[in-house]
mmCIF file of C-alpha atoms in Angstrom:
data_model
loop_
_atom_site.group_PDB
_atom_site.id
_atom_site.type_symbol
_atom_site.label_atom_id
_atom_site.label_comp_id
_atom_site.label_asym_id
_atom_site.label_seq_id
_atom_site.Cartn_x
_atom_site.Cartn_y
_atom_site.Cartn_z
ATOM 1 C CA UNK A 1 104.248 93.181 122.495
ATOM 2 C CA UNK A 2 107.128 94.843 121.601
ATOM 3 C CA UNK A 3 107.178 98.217 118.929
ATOM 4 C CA UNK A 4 108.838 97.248 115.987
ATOM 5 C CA UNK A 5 110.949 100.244 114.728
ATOM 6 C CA UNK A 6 111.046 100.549 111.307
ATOM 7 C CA UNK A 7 114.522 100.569 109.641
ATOM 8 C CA UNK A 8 116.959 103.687 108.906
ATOM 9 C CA UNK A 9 118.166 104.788 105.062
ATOM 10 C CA UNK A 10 121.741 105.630 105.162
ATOM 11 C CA UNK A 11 122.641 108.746 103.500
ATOM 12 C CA UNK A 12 125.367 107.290 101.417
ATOM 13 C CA UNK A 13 123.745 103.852 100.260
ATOM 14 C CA UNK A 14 121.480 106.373 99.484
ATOM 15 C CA UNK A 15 123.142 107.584 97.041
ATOM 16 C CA UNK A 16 124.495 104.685 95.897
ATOM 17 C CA UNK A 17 120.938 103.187 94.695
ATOM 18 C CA UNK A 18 119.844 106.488 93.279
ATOM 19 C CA UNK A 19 123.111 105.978 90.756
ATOM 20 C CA UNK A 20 122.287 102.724 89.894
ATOM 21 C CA UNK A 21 118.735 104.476 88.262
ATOM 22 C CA UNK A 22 120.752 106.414 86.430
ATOM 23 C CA UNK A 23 122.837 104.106 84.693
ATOM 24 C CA UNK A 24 121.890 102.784 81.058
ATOM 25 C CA UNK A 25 121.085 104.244 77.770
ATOM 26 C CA UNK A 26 117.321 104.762 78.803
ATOM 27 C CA UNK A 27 117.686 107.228 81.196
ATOM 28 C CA UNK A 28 115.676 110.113 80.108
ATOM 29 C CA UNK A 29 113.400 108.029 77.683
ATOM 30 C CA UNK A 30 109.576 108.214 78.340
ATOM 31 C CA UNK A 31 108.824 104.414 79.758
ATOM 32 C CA UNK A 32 105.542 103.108 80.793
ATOM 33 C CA UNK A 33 105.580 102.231 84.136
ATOM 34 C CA UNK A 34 102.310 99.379 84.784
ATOM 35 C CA UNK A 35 102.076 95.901 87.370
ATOM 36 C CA UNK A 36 101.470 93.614 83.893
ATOM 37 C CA UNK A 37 105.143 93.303 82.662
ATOM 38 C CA UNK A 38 103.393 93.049 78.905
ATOM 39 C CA UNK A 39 102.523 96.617 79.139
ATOM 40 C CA UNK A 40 105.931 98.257 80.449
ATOM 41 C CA UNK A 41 108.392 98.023 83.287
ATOM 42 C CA UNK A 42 106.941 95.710 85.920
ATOM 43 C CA UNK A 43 106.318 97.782 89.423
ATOM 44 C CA UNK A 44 106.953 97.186 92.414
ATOM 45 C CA UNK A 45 110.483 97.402 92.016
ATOM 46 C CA UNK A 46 113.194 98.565 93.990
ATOM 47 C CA UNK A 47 116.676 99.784 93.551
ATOM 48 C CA UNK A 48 118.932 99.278 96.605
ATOM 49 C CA UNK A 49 122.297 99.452 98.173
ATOM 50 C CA UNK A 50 123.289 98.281 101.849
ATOM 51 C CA UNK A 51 120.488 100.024 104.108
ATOM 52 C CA UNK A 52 118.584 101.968 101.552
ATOM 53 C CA UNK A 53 116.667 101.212 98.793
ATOM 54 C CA UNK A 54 114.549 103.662 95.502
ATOM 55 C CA UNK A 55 111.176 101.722 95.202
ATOM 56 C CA UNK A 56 108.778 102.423 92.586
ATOM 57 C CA UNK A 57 105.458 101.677 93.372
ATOM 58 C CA UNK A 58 101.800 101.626 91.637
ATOM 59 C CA UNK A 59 99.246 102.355 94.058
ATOM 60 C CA UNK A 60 96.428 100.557 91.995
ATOM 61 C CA UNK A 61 96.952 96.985 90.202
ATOM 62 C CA UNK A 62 95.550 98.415 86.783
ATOM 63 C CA UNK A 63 97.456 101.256 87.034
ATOM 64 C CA UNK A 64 99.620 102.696 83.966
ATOM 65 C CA UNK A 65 101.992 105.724 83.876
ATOM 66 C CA UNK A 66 104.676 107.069 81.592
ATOM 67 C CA UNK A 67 107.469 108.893 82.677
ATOM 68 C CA UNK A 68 111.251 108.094 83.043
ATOM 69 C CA UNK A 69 114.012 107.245 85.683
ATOM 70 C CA UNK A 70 115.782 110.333 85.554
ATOM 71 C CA UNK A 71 112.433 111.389 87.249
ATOM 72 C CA UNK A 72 111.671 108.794 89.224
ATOM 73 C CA UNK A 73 115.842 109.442 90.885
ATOM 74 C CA UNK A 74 115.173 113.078 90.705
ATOM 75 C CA UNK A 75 112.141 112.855 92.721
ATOM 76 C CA UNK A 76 113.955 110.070 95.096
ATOM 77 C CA UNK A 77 117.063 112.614 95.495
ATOM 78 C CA UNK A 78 114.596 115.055 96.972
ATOM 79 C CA UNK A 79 112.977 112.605 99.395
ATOM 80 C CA UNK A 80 116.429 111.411 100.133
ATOM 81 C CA UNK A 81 117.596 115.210 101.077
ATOM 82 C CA UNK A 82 114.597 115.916 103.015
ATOM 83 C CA UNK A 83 113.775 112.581 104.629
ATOM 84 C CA UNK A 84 117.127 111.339 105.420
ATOM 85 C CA UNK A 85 119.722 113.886 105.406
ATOM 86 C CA UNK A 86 117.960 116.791 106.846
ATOM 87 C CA UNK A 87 115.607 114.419 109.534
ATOM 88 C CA UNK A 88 117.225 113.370 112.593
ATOM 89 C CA UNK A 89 115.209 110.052 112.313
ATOM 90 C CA UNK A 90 116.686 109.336 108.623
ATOM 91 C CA UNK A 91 113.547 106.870 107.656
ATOM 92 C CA UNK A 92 113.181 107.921 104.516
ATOM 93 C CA UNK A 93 109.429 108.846 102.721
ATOM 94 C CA UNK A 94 107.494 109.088 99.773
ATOM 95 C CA UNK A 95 105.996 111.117 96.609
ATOM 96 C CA UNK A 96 103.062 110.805 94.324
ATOM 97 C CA UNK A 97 104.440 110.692 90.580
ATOM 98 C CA UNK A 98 102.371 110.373 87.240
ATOM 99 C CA UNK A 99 99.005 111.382 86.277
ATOM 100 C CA UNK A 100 96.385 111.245 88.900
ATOM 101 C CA UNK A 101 98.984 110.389 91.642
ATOM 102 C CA UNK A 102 98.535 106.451 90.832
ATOM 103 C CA UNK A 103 102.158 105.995 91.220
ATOM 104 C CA UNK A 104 105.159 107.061 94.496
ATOM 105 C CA UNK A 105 108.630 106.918 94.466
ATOM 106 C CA UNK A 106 109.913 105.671 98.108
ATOM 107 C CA UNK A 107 112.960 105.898 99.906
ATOM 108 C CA UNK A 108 113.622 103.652 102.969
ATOM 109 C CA UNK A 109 115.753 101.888 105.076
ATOM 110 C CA UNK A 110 116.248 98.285 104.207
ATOM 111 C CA UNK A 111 117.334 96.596 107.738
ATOM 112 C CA UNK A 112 120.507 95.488 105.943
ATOM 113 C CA UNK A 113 123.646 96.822 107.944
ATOM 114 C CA UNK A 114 126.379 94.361 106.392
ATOM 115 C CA UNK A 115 128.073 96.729 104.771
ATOM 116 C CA UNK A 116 128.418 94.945 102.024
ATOM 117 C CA UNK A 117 126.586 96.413 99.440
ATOM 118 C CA UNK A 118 123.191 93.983 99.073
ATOM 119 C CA UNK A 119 121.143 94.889 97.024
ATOM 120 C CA UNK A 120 117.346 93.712 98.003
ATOM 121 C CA UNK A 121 114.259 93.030 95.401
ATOM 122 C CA UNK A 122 110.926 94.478 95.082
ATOM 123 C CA UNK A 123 109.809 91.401 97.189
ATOM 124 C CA UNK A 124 112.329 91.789 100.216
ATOM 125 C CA UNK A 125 111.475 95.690 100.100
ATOM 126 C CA UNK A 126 107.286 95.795 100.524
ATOM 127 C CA UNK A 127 107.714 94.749 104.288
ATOM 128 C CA UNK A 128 110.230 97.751 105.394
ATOM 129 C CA UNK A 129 107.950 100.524 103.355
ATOM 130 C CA UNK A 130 104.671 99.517 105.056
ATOM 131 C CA UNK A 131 104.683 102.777 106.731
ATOM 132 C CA UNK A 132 105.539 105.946 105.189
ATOM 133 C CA UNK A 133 107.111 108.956 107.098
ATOM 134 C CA UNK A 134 106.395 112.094 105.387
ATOM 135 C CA UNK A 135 103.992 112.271 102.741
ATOM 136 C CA UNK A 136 104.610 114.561 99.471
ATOM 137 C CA UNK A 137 103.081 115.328 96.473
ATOM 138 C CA UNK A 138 104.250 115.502 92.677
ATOM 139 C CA UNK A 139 102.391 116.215 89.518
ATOM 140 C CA UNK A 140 103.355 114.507 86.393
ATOM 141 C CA UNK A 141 106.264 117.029 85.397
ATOM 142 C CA UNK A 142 109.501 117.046 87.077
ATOM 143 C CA UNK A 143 109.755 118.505 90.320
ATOM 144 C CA UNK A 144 108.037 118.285 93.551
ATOM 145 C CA UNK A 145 105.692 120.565 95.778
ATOM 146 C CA UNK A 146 107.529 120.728 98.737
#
């Protein structure tokens, strides 16, 4: 059976989804982040551009966090400097965010090389983020322990 190699993030589509967090009045508002769509923004969800993609992910179905996406693309930056820019592999990785570590930011490759600027879903992203590269840890205030 053949190894199946897991996609690489490009540095600049990279970028490109981490803007698209960043765009909209509710930047830097506290949001609750939760799986039931009734209690906040719906996770898993992704953000993506072309062979990258910003995925927000609960690591428990009941689990609820508040925080916002100014956090959620400053925490994806980081990954995206360490993980992709500054790794020779370039396959992106993740953080713990929130209380209690229930939630992680990802950055990965999507397996998209079009160049056209697609943008997948939370549901086309799970497969390509099965594994994660290099594991970090955040508490639930801005910034990372790297």
């Amino acid at each position: 059976m053949p190894i199946k190699r897991l996609p690489k993030a490009r540095i600049h589509d990279c970028y490109v989804a981490l803007q698209s967090l960043l765009r909209g009045d509710k930047t830097m508002a506290p949001i609750v982040f939760a799986e039931d769509e009734r209690r906040g923004f719906r996770v898993p969800y992704a953000w993506g551009h072309d062979a990258c993609q910003v995925i927000i992910n609960n690591l428990t179905p009941t689990s609820e966090a508040t925080f916002s996406f100014a956090l959620i693309a400053h925490l994806a930056a980081e990954i995206t400097e360490a993980c992709v820019l500054d790794s020779p592999a370039s396959l992106g990785g993740d953080v713990k965010i929130g209380e209690g570590g229930l939630f992680e930011v990802i950055v990965a490759g999507t397996g998209v090389t079009t160049g056209n600027g697609g943008t997948p879903n939370a549901d086309e992203s799970e497969a390509s983020t099965a594994v994660a590269v290099k594991r970090r840890t955040a508490g639930p205030a801005i910034g990372a322990s790297w």
